[in-house]
């Protein structure tokens, strides 16, 4: 039988550890699902607390085809993720996926800039791994990661490219945000960038969009929005997408856009990855 | 074992329908369940022109349910007729079109455009709490409810069900009003208006502040209202509100529903309708019930 991502699968937790305060690293044995995942896709995890019905949609950080496991990294932000964090090795967990459309791998040749922020960083790890696997020497990854204070995954990213760190607190790496760091330290390199992939908090992506326009950089963003179902049925997690990308439309914001300027697309199904210039913040 | 039901003169292979707004027109589900197995697809609300819907966030989780303020985002009746009807007609299931509007004229326009379309039934949505005008405004005032029902009925070529809002003091008054207006059936309930506050950010979770509460948390309210409405009208009822299992469906039918709609459960598990259908069959086997119609309204 062919694999269907919309069939819930009962899976086993392989491990679930807190790696820095409030951030958890979980591996799940998902069986055949591993063969069907693109970097940038996500899974629905169901916590089954009885009162928490909606899934936690969480991006896939890494796929281990041999072990048939996926790895997810998530922040504990509410009751649901708190329950998720209490899951232990050998516990069962229901998983739906992979969901959404991942990153466009075919664009990832040449000089690639990867920008991650906080818990937006994890899906970029699988992306970096796959780009290196496919393109080898034909791709050079420059990876810029921003965190509030505690850093994670940094050493693993170093396997695939040059890694630069920025922290808001200045505890490690550059003190400031990722865009400030790029403009301060990496400016000579900017002109050589062929493509950009990014995932992180909305303010970061909003800033990065301006940066991309200024430096004529093409690329894509993975977005987050509060989801209901995760597979396109409830039409809850929409994002305005520009009807056209031009000089006039590029300055539109959610506050200034008019009905004719945009269409709503579903983050869960049409995304979560979108062209970096099309999104209206 | 007979699962077939007759509703407003239309034959359905079973009483399991999909609640409007939780199933779109079935495309998202067609790869994972066999749409031929569903009694009817009640599609997401359709308006005369495309509607953009509300700002985000549109979804909030609550204990035992969820709040939504999607605001009936839909591509409009022309796109629906062109794309969704042919899609659904590939399957052996009935099509019930949920129609929405801001004014009586808008509702009438949609019903008119559907008059010559290949659909089985209409469900008049006078109960969506998530739009500024129309919607629930019609659903909470008996005179308005009667008026819009009558005007749509004048042009409708298919049987007309009216979906009622639970956000009223006396649901029976609205039920009787739509009966006077010429409704052929009643669907109830739509969502209950609710609100959630993010105490850390000190603001409402939903962009539109309030939204419609759905999911198993609302089931007792829905059961009670189906039961109440059953007492005051002979119109057949589609029961909806928090159905997760076959047992839930049976409960609605005993309260007086001739058919049921699965809503929020679709969002939690794409196979929910099949699970409900299995559960109904199991119940029938357990109690040696040969005809599902025999339990409709058995609670005195």
Coordinates of C-alpha atoms in Angstrom, one line a residue:
Chain A
X1 CA 0.0 0.0 0.0
X2 CA 1.3 3.5 -0.8
X3 CA 2.0 5.8 2.1
X4 CA -0.7 8.4 2.8
X5 CA 0.4 11.4 4.9
X6 CA -3.2 12.0 6.1
X7 CA -3.4 8.7 7.9
X8 CA -2.5 9.1 11.6
X9 CA 0.3 6.9 12.6
X10 CA 0.9 5.6 16.1
X11 CA 4.6 6.1 16.7
X12 CA 7.2 5.6 19.5
X13 CA 9.2 8.3 21.2
X14 CA 12.9 7.4 21.0
X15 CA 14.1 10.2 23.1
X16 CA 12.9 13.6 24.4
X17 CA 15.4 15.8 26.1
X18 CA 15.6 19.4 27.2
X19 CA 18.7 20.8 25.3
X20 CA 18.6 24.3 26.6
X21 CA 16.0 25.8 29.0
X22 CA 12.5 25.3 27.6
X23 CA 13.7 23.8 24.3
X24 CA 13.2 20.1 23.7
X25 CA 14.8 17.7 21.2
X26 CA 12.6 14.7 20.4
X27 CA 13.1 11.7 18.2
X28 CA 10.2 9.7 17.0
X29 CA 10.2 6.3 15.3
X30 CA 7.8 7.1 12.4
X31 CA 8.4 4.0 10.2
X32 CA 7.7 4.4 6.4
X33 CA 7.1 8.2 6.7
X34 CA 10.8 8.8 6.5
X35 CA 10.9 8.0 2.8
X36 CA 8.4 10.8 2.0
X37 CA 9.8 13.9 3.7
X38 CA 11.2 17.0 2.1
X39 CA 13.2 19.5 4.1
X40 CA 10.9 22.3 5.4
X41 CA 7.9 20.0 5.9
X42 CA 6.2 19.5 9.3
X43 CA 4.3 16.9 11.3
X44 CA 1.2 17.2 13.4
X45 CA 1.8 15.8 16.9
X46 CA -1.2 15.0 18.9
X47 CA -0.8 15.3 22.7
X48 CA -4.0 13.5 23.5
X49 CA -4.4 15.3 26.9
X50 CA -8.2 14.7 26.5
X51 CA -8.8 18.5 26.6
X52 CA -6.1 19.4 24.0
X53 CA -7.6 18.3 20.7
X54 CA -5.7 20.4 18.2
X55 CA -2.3 19.1 16.9
X56 CA 1.0 20.7 17.6
X57 CA 2.4 21.4 14.1
X58 CA 6.2 21.1 14.4
X59 CA 8.8 21.3 11.7
X60 CA 11.0 18.4 11.0
X61 CA 14.6 19.0 12.0
X62 CA 16.2 15.9 10.8
X63 CA 15.3 12.6 9.1
X64 CA 17.2 9.4 9.8
X65 CA 16.2 7.0 7.0
X66 CA 18.2 4.1 8.4
X67 CA 16.7 4.3 11.9
X68 CA 13.3 5.4 10.5
X69 CA 13.2 8.3 12.9
X70 CA 12.5 12.0 12.7
X71 CA 13.8 14.6 15.0
X72 CA 11.8 17.6 16.1
X73 CA 12.9 20.5 18.2
X74 CA 10.3 22.6 19.9
X75 CA 9.8 25.2 22.6
X76 CA 7.4 24.7 25.5
X77 CA 5.0 27.6 25.0
X78 CA 1.7 26.4 26.5
X79 CA -0.1 23.4 28.0
X80 CA 0.1 21.3 24.9
X81 CA 3.8 21.5 24.4
X82 CA 4.2 21.1 28.1
X83 CA 2.5 17.7 27.9
X84 CA 4.6 16.9 24.8
X85 CA 7.7 17.6 26.8
X86 CA 6.7 15.1 29.4
X87 CA 6.6 12.3 26.8
X88 CA 9.4 9.7 27.5
X89 CA 11.3 7.1 25.7
X90 CA 8.9 4.3 24.5
X91 CA 5.8 6.4 25.0
X92 CA 3.4 6.3 22.1
X93 CA 2.5 9.4 20.1
X94 CA 0.2 10.0 17.2
X95 CA 1.8 11.6 14.2
X96 CA 0.3 12.9 11.0
X97 CA 2.5 13.9 8.1
X98 CA 4.7 14.9 6.5
X99 CA 2.6 18.0 5.8
X100 CA 3.0 21.1 3.8
X101 CA 5.3 22.0 1.0
X102 CA 9.0 22.1 1.8
X103 CA 11.9 24.1 0.5
X104 CA 12.7 24.3 -3.2
X105 CA 15.9 22.2 -3.3
X106 CA 16.5 22.8 -7.0
X107 CA 17.4 26.4 -6.2
X108 CA 20.0 25.5 -3.7
X109 CA 23.2 25.6 -5.9
X110 CA 26.1 28.0 -5.7
X111 CA 26.5 30.5 -2.8
X112 CA 23.7 29.9 -0.4
X113 CA 22.8 32.0 2.6
X114 CA 20.8 30.2 5.3
X115 CA 19.3 32.4 8.0
X116 CA 17.7 30.9 11.1
X117 CA 16.1 32.4 14.2
X118 CA 15.4 30.6 17.4
X119 CA 13.0 27.7 17.1
X120 CA 12.8 28.5 13.3
X121 CA 16.3 27.1 13.0
X122 CA 15.6 23.3 13.2
X123 CA 14.1 22.7 9.7
X124 CA 17.1 24.4 8.2
X125 CA 19.4 21.7 9.5
X126 CA 17.7 19.0 7.3
X127 CA 17.8 21.5 4.4
X128 CA 21.6 22.1 4.9
X129 CA 22.2 18.3 5.1
X130 CA 20.2 17.6 1.9
X131 CA 21.8 20.4 -0.1
X132 CA 25.2 19.1 0.8
X133 CA 24.2 15.5 0.0
X134 CA 22.8 16.5 -3.4
X135 CA 25.2 19.2 -4.6
X136 CA 28.4 18.5 -2.6
X137 CA 31.1 20.9 -3.7
X138 CA 28.7 22.7 -6.0
X139 CA 27.1 24.4 -3.0
X140 CA 28.7 26.7 -0.4
X141 CA 26.6 27.3 2.6
X142 CA 26.9 30.4 4.8
X143 CA 24.7 29.8 7.8
X144 CA 23.7 32.7 10.1
X145 CA 21.8 31.7 13.2
X146 CA 20.2 34.1 15.7
X147 CA 19.1 33.3 19.2
X148 CA 17.8 35.3 22.2
X149 CA 20.4 33.9 24.7
X150 CA 20.9 30.1 24.6
X151 CA 22.2 28.7 21.3
X152 CA 21.4 25.2 20.0
X153 CA 22.1 23.0 16.9
X154 CA 25.1 25.2 16.1
X155 CA 27.7 22.5 16.1
X156 CA 25.6 20.3 13.8
X157 CA 25.3 23.1 11.3
X158 CA 29.1 23.4 11.2
X159 CA 29.1 20.0 9.4
X160 CA 27.6 21.7 6.4
X161 CA 29.0 25.2 6.1
X162 CA 30.4 28.3 7.7
X163 CA 28.3 29.2 10.7
X164 CA 27.9 32.7 12.2
X165 CA 26.0 33.3 15.5
X166 CA 24.2 36.3 16.8
X167 CA 22.5 36.6 20.2
X168 CA 20.3 39.3 21.5
X169 CA 22.0 39.2 24.8
X170 CA 25.5 39.0 23.3
X171 CA 26.2 35.9 25.4
X172 CA 27.6 34.1 22.4
X173 CA 28.7 35.4 19.0
X174 CA 27.7 38.8 17.7
X175 CA 25.6 40.9 20.0
X176 CA 22.5 41.9 18.0
X177 CA 20.1 40.4 15.5
X178 CA 21.0 38.4 12.4
X179 CA 20.4 41.2 10.0
X180 CA 22.6 43.6 11.9
X181 CA 25.3 40.9 12.0
X182 CA 25.1 40.3 8.3
X183 CA 25.3 44.0 7.4
X184 CA 28.1 44.5 9.9
X185 CA 30.3 41.4 9.2
X186 CA 29.2 39.8 5.9
X187 CA 28.5 42.7 3.6
X188 CA 31.3 42.0 1.1
X189 CA 29.9 38.5 0.7
X190 CA 26.3 39.6 0.1
X191 CA 26.8 40.3 -3.7
X192 CA 27.9 36.8 -4.3
X193 CA 24.8 35.1 -2.8
X194 CA 22.7 33.1 -5.3
X195 CA 19.8 32.2 -3.1
X196 CA 18.6 32.4 0.5
X197 CA 16.6 30.1 2.7
X198 CA 15.2 31.4 6.0
X199 CA 13.0 30.4 8.9
X200 CA 12.4 32.3 12.1
X201 CA 10.2 34.7 14.0
X202 CA 8.1 37.1 11.9
X203 CA 10.0 40.3 12.9
X204 CA 13.2 38.7 11.6
X205 CA 11.6 37.6 8.3
X206 CA 10.1 41.0 7.9
X207 CA 13.5 42.6 8.3
X208 CA 15.1 40.1 6.1
X209 CA 12.6 40.8 3.3
X210 CA 13.7 44.5 3.4
X211 CA 17.3 43.3 3.3
X212 CA 16.6 41.0 0.4
X213 CA 15.0 43.8 -1.6
X214 CA 17.8 46.2 -0.9
X215 CA 20.4 43.7 -2.0
X216 CA 18.3 42.0 -4.8
X217 CA 18.5 38.6 -3.1
X218 CA 16.1 35.9 -4.2
X219 CA 15.0 33.2 -1.8
X220 CA 12.3 31.7 0.3
X221 CA 10.9 31.9 3.8
X222 CA 9.3 29.3 6.0
X223 CA 6.5 30.9 7.9
X224 CA 4.5 30.2 11.0
X225 CA 0.9 31.0 11.7
X226 CA -1.6 29.6 14.3
X227 CA -3.0 26.4 12.7
X228 CA -6.1 24.4 13.2
X229 CA -6.0 21.2 11.2
X230 CA -2.6 21.5 9.5
X231 CA -3.8 20.1 6.1
X232 CA -5.8 22.8 4.5
X233 CA -9.4 22.0 5.7
X234 CA -10.1 24.7 8.3
X235 CA -8.6 27.7 6.4
X236 CA -7.3 29.1 9.7
X237 CA -3.6 29.7 9.0
X238 CA -3.7 32.1 6.1
X239 CA -1.0 34.6 5.0
X240 CA -1.4 37.5 2.6
X241 CA 0.5 37.0 -0.6
X242 CA 1.1 39.9 -3.0
X243 CA -0.7 39.7 -6.3
X244 CA 2.3 41.1 -8.0
X245 CA 5.9 41.9 -6.9
X246 CA 6.8 45.4 -8.1
X247 CA 8.1 48.7 -6.9
X248 CA 4.7 49.9 -5.7
X249 CA 3.5 46.7 -4.1
X250 CA 6.7 45.9 -2.3
X251 CA 6.0 48.4 0.5
X252 CA 2.5 47.0 1.4
X253 CA 1.9 45.8 4.9
X254 CA -0.9 43.9 6.5
X255 CA -2.2 47.3 7.7
X256 CA -2.0 49.1 4.4
X257 CA -3.0 46.4 1.9
X258 CA -6.3 46.6 0.0
X259 CA -8.5 43.8 -1.2
X260 CA -7.0 43.8 -4.7
X261 CA -3.4 43.8 -3.5
X262 CA -3.3 40.2 -2.1
X263 CA -4.7 36.8 -1.9
X264 CA -4.7 34.7 1.2
X265 CA -2.8 31.4 1.0
X266 CA -2.8 28.6 3.5
X267 CA 0.5 28.4 5.5
X268 CA -0.1 24.7 6.2
X269 CA -0.9 23.5 2.7
X270 CA 0.4 26.2 0.2
X271 CA 3.4 26.7 2.5
X272 CA 4.9 26.8 5.0
X273 CA 7.6 27.8 2.5
X274 CA 6.9 30.8 0.3
X275 CA 8.9 33.1 -2.0
X276 CA 10.6 35.6 0.2
X277 CA 9.3 38.7 -1.8
X278 CA 5.6 37.6 -2.2
X279 CA 4.7 37.5 1.5
X280 CA 3.1 40.6 3.0
X281 CA 4.1 41.2 6.6
Chain B
X1 CA -28.8 -3.4 8.4
X2 CA -30.2 -0.2 7.0
X3 CA -28.2 2.9 7.3
X4 CA -30.1 4.8 4.6
X5 CA -32.0 7.8 5.6
X6 CA -34.5 10.0 3.8
X7 CA -34.3 13.7 4.4
X8 CA -36.5 16.3 2.8
X9 CA -37.4 13.8 0.1
X10 CA -33.8 13.0 -0.8
X11 CA -32.3 9.6 -0.2
X12 CA -29.0 9.4 1.5
X13 CA -26.9 6.2 1.8
X14 CA -26.2 6.9 5.5
X15 CA -26.8 9.7 8.0
X16 CA -23.2 10.8 8.2
X17 CA -22.7 14.3 6.6
X18 CA -19.8 16.8 6.9
X19 CA -20.4 20.0 8.8
X20 CA -19.9 23.1 6.7
X21 CA -16.5 24.8 7.0
X22 CA -14.7 21.8 8.2
X23 CA -14.4 19.9 5.0
X24 CA -14.2 22.5 2.2
X25 CA -15.5 20.7 -0.8
X26 CA -13.8 17.4 0.1
X27 CA -10.6 17.8 -1.9
X28 CA -8.3 17.8 1.2
X29 CA -9.9 14.5 2.3
X30 CA -10.3 12.6 -1.0
X31 CA -6.9 10.9 -0.9
X32 CA -7.4 9.6 2.6
X33 CA -11.1 8.6 2.8
X34 CA -13.5 7.3 0.1
X35 CA -15.9 10.2 -0.4
X36 CA -18.4 7.6 -1.8
X37 CA -18.8 6.4 1.8
X38 CA -20.2 9.7 3.1
X39 CA -24.0 10.4 3.1
X40 CA -23.5 14.0 2.0
X41 CA -20.9 16.6 1.8
X42 CA -22.1 19.9 3.2
X43 CA -19.6 22.2 1.6
X44 CA -17.9 25.3 3.1
X45 CA -20.1 28.4 3.0
X46 CA -20.4 30.0 -0.5
X47 CA -21.2 33.6 -1.1
X48 CA -22.2 35.6 -4.2
X49 CA -18.7 37.1 -4.7
X50 CA -15.3 35.9 -3.3
X51 CA -14.8 36.7 0.4
X52 CA -11.4 37.3 1.9
X53 CA -12.3 36.2 5.4
X54 CA -10.9 37.7 8.6
X55 CA -7.5 38.7 9.9
X56 CA -5.3 36.2 11.6
X57 CA -5.0 34.6 14.1
X58 CA -8.2 32.8 13.2
X59 CA -7.8 29.8 15.4
X60 CA -7.5 29.3 19.2
X61 CA -7.4 26.1 21.1
X62 CA -9.7 25.8 24.1
X63 CA -10.5 23.0 26.6
X64 CA -12.2 20.3 24.7
X65 CA -12.7 22.4 21.6
X66 CA -11.5 25.3 19.5
X67 CA -12.5 28.8 18.6
X68 CA -12.4 29.9 15.0
X69 CA -12.9 33.2 13.3
X70 CA -12.2 32.3 9.7
X71 CA -15.0 34.6 8.4
X72 CA -16.2 32.4 5.6
X73 CA -13.3 32.9 3.3
X74 CA -14.4 31.4 0.0
X75 CA -13.9 32.0 -3.8
X76 CA -17.6 32.7 -4.5
X77 CA -20.4 30.9 -6.2
X78 CA -19.1 31.1 -9.8
X79 CA -15.9 29.3 -8.9
X80 CA -17.8 26.8 -6.8
X81 CA -20.1 25.9 -9.6
X82 CA -17.3 25.7 -12.1
X83 CA -14.8 23.7 -10.0
X84 CA -16.3 22.1 -7.0
X85 CA -19.6 20.6 -8.3
X86 CA -17.8 18.6 -11.1
X87 CA -15.3 17.5 -8.5
X88 CA -17.9 16.2 -6.0
X89 CA -20.0 14.7 -8.8
X90 CA -17.2 12.2 -9.4
X91 CA -18.4 10.6 -6.2
X92 CA -21.5 8.8 -5.2
X93 CA -22.4 11.2 -2.4
X94 CA -25.0 14.0 -2.1
X95 CA -24.0 17.7 -2.3
X96 CA -25.5 20.1 0.1
X97 CA -24.4 23.7 -0.5
X98 CA -24.1 26.0 2.5
X99 CA -25.0 29.5 1.4
X100 CA -23.9 32.7 3.1
X101 CA -24.6 36.4 2.6
X102 CA -24.6 39.8 4.2
X103 CA -28.0 40.8 2.9
X104 CA -31.2 39.0 1.8
X105 CA -30.3 39.8 -1.8
X106 CA -26.9 38.2 -1.5
X107 CA -28.4 34.9 -0.2
X108 CA -31.0 35.0 -3.0
X109 CA -28.3 35.6 -5.6
X110 CA -26.4 32.5 -4.5
X111 CA -29.6 30.4 -4.4
X112 CA -30.6 31.7 -7.9
X113 CA -27.2 30.7 -9.4
X114 CA -27.6 27.3 -7.9
X115 CA -31.2 26.8 -9.2
X116 CA -29.9 25.2 -12.4
X117 CA -26.8 23.6 -10.8
X118 CA -26.4 19.9 -10.1
X119 CA -26.7 20.0 -6.3
X120 CA -29.0 18.1 -4.0
X121 CA -29.9 20.5 -1.3
X122 CA -29.2 24.0 0.1
X123 CA -28.3 24.8 3.7
X124 CA -29.0 28.5 4.5
X125 CA -26.3 29.7 6.9
X126 CA -27.9 32.4 9.1
X127 CA -25.7 31.6 12.0
X128 CA -22.1 32.3 11.3
X129 CA -20.8 34.5 14.2
X130 CA -17.7 35.6 12.4
X131 CA -18.9 38.2 9.9
X132 CA -20.0 41.8 10.6
X133 CA -23.3 42.0 8.9
X134 CA -25.8 39.3 7.8
X135 CA -24.8 35.9 9.1
X136 CA -25.8 35.6 12.7
X137 CA -27.9 38.8 12.5
X138 CA -30.5 36.8 10.6
X139 CA -30.1 33.9 13.0
X140 CA -31.0 35.6 16.2
X141 CA -34.1 37.5 15.1
X142 CA -37.2 35.4 14.3
X143 CA -38.6 37.9 11.9
X144 CA -35.3 38.2 10.0
X145 CA -34.9 34.5 10.0
X146 CA -38.3 34.0 8.6
X147 CA -37.8 36.7 6.0
X148 CA -34.5 35.4 4.6
X149 CA -35.8 31.8 4.6
X150 CA -39.0 32.9 2.6
X151 CA -37.0 34.9 0.1
X152 CA -34.5 32.2 -0.6
X153 CA -37.2 29.5 -0.7
X154 CA -38.9 31.5 -3.5
X155 CA -36.0 31.0 -5.8
X156 CA -34.5 27.8 -4.5
X157 CA -35.0 24.7 -6.7
X158 CA -33.6 22.3 -4.2
X159 CA -34.9 21.5 -0.7
X160 CA -33.9 24.2 1.8
X161 CA -32.4 23.5 5.2
X162 CA -31.8 26.4 7.6
X163 CA -28.8 26.2 9.9
X164 CA -29.6 27.8 13.3
X165 CA -27.5 29.7 15.7
X166 CA -27.3 28.6 19.3
X167 CA -26.6 32.1 20.4
X168 CA -30.2 32.9 21.2
X169 CA -32.4 32.8 24.3
X170 CA -35.0 30.5 22.8
X171 CA -34.0 28.3 19.9
X172 CA -37.6 27.1 19.4
X173 CA -38.7 30.5 18.4
X174 CA -36.2 30.7 15.6
X175 CA -37.0 27.1 14.5
X176 CA -40.7 27.9 14.3
X177 CA -39.9 31.1 12.4
X178 CA -37.9 29.3 9.7
X179 CA -40.7 26.7 9.4
X180 CA -43.1 29.6 8.8
X181 CA -40.7 30.9 6.2
X182 CA -40.9 27.6 4.3
X183 CA -37.8 25.7 5.4
X184 CA -37.8 22.0 4.5
X185 CA -35.4 21.1 7.3
X186 CA -33.3 22.4 10.1
X187 CA -29.6 22.0 10.8
X188 CA -28.4 22.8 14.3
X189 CA -26.2 24.0 15.9
X190 CA -23.7 26.4 14.6
X191 CA -20.8 27.5 16.9
X192 CA -21.3 29.3 20.2
X193 CA -19.6 32.7 20.4
X194 CA -16.6 32.6 22.6
X195 CA -13.4 34.5 23.4
X196 CA -9.9 33.7 24.7
X197 CA -7.3 36.0 26.1
X198 CA -3.5 35.5 26.1
X199 CA -2.7 36.7 29.6
X200 CA 1.0 37.0 28.8
X201 CA 0.4 39.3 25.9
X202 CA -2.7 40.9 27.5
X203 CA -4.7 40.6 24.3
X204 CA -7.2 38.4 22.7
X205 CA -5.9 35.3 20.9
X206 CA -8.1 35.8 17.9
X207 CA -7.5 38.7 15.6
X208 CA -11.2 39.4 15.5
X209 CA -11.4 39.1 19.3
X210 CA -14.4 36.7 19.4
X211 CA -15.0 33.5 17.5
X212 CA -17.1 30.4 17.2
X213 CA -16.6 27.6 19.8
X214 CA -16.9 24.1 18.4
X215 CA -15.8 20.6 19.3
X216 CA -16.9 18.0 21.9
X217 CA -17.2 20.7 24.6
X218 CA -20.4 22.0 22.9
X219 CA -22.1 18.7 22.4
X220 CA -24.5 18.8 25.4
X221 CA -25.8 22.2 24.3
X222 CA -26.4 20.9 20.8
X223 CA -28.1 17.7 22.0
X224 CA -30.4 19.8 24.2
X225 CA -31.2 22.2 21.3
X226 CA -31.9 19.3 18.9
X227 CA -34.2 17.8 21.5
X228 CA -36.0 21.2 22.1
X229 CA -36.5 21.9 18.5
X230 CA -37.8 18.4 17.9
X231 CA -40.6 19.1 20.3
X232 CA -41.9 22.2 18.4
X233 CA -41.6 21.3 14.7
X234 CA -42.1 18.4 12.4
X235 CA -39.2 19.5 10.2
X236 CA -36.4 17.0 9.9
X237 CA -33.2 17.9 11.7
X238 CA -29.5 17.5 11.0
X239 CA -27.7 17.3 14.3
X240 CA -24.3 18.9 14.6
X241 CA -22.0 20.0 17.4
X242 CA -19.0 18.1 18.7
X243 CA -19.6 14.7 17.2
X244 CA -16.4 12.7 17.5
X245 CA -17.7 9.1 17.6
X246 CA -20.5 6.9 16.5
X247 CA -21.9 7.0 20.0
X248 CA -22.1 10.8 19.7
X249 CA -24.0 10.4 16.5
X250 CA -26.5 8.0 18.0
X251 CA -27.0 10.4 20.9
X252 CA -28.0 13.1 18.4
X253 CA -30.3 10.8 16.6
X254 CA -32.1 9.8 19.7
X255 CA -32.5 13.4 20.6
X256 CA -34.3 13.9 17.3
X257 CA -31.8 14.3 14.5
X258 CA -32.6 12.3 11.3
X259 CA -29.0 12.8 10.1
X260 CA -25.8 14.2 11.6
X261 CA -22.8 16.3 10.6
X262 CA -19.3 15.7 11.7
X263 CA -17.4 19.0 12.0
X264 CA -14.4 19.8 14.2
X265 CA -13.5 16.1 14.3
X266 CA -12.5 16.3 10.6
X267 CA -9.9 18.8 11.5
X268 CA -8.5 16.6 14.3
X269 CA -8.5 13.4 12.2
X270 CA -9.1 13.4 8.4
X271 CA -10.7 10.0 8.8
X272 CA -13.2 11.1 11.4
X273 CA -16.3 10.6 9.3
X274 CA -15.3 7.0 8.7
X275 CA -14.7 6.5 12.4
X276 CA -18.2 7.8 13.1
X277 CA -19.7 5.6 10.5
X278 CA -17.9 2.5 11.9
X279 CA -19.2 3.5 15.4
X280 CA -22.8 3.7 14.2
X281 CA -22.5 0.3 12.6
X282 CA -21.0 -1.2 15.8
X283 CA -23.8 0.3 17.9
X284 CA -26.4 -1.2 15.5
X285 CA -24.7 -4.6 15.7
X286 CA -24.5 -4.5 19.5
X287 CA -28.2 -3.7 19.9
X288 CA -29.3 -5.7 16.9
X289 CA -30.8 -2.5 15.4
X290 CA -31.7 -3.2 11.8
X291 CA -32.8 0.2 10.8
X292 CA -31.1 3.4 11.9
X293 CA -34.3 5.4 11.4
X294 CA -35.8 3.5 14.3
X295 CA -33.9 5.4 16.9
X296 CA -34.6 8.9 15.6
X297 CA -36.3 11.0 18.3
X298 CA -36.9 8.1 20.7
X299 CA -36.2 10.2 23.7
X300 CA -39.6 11.5 24.9

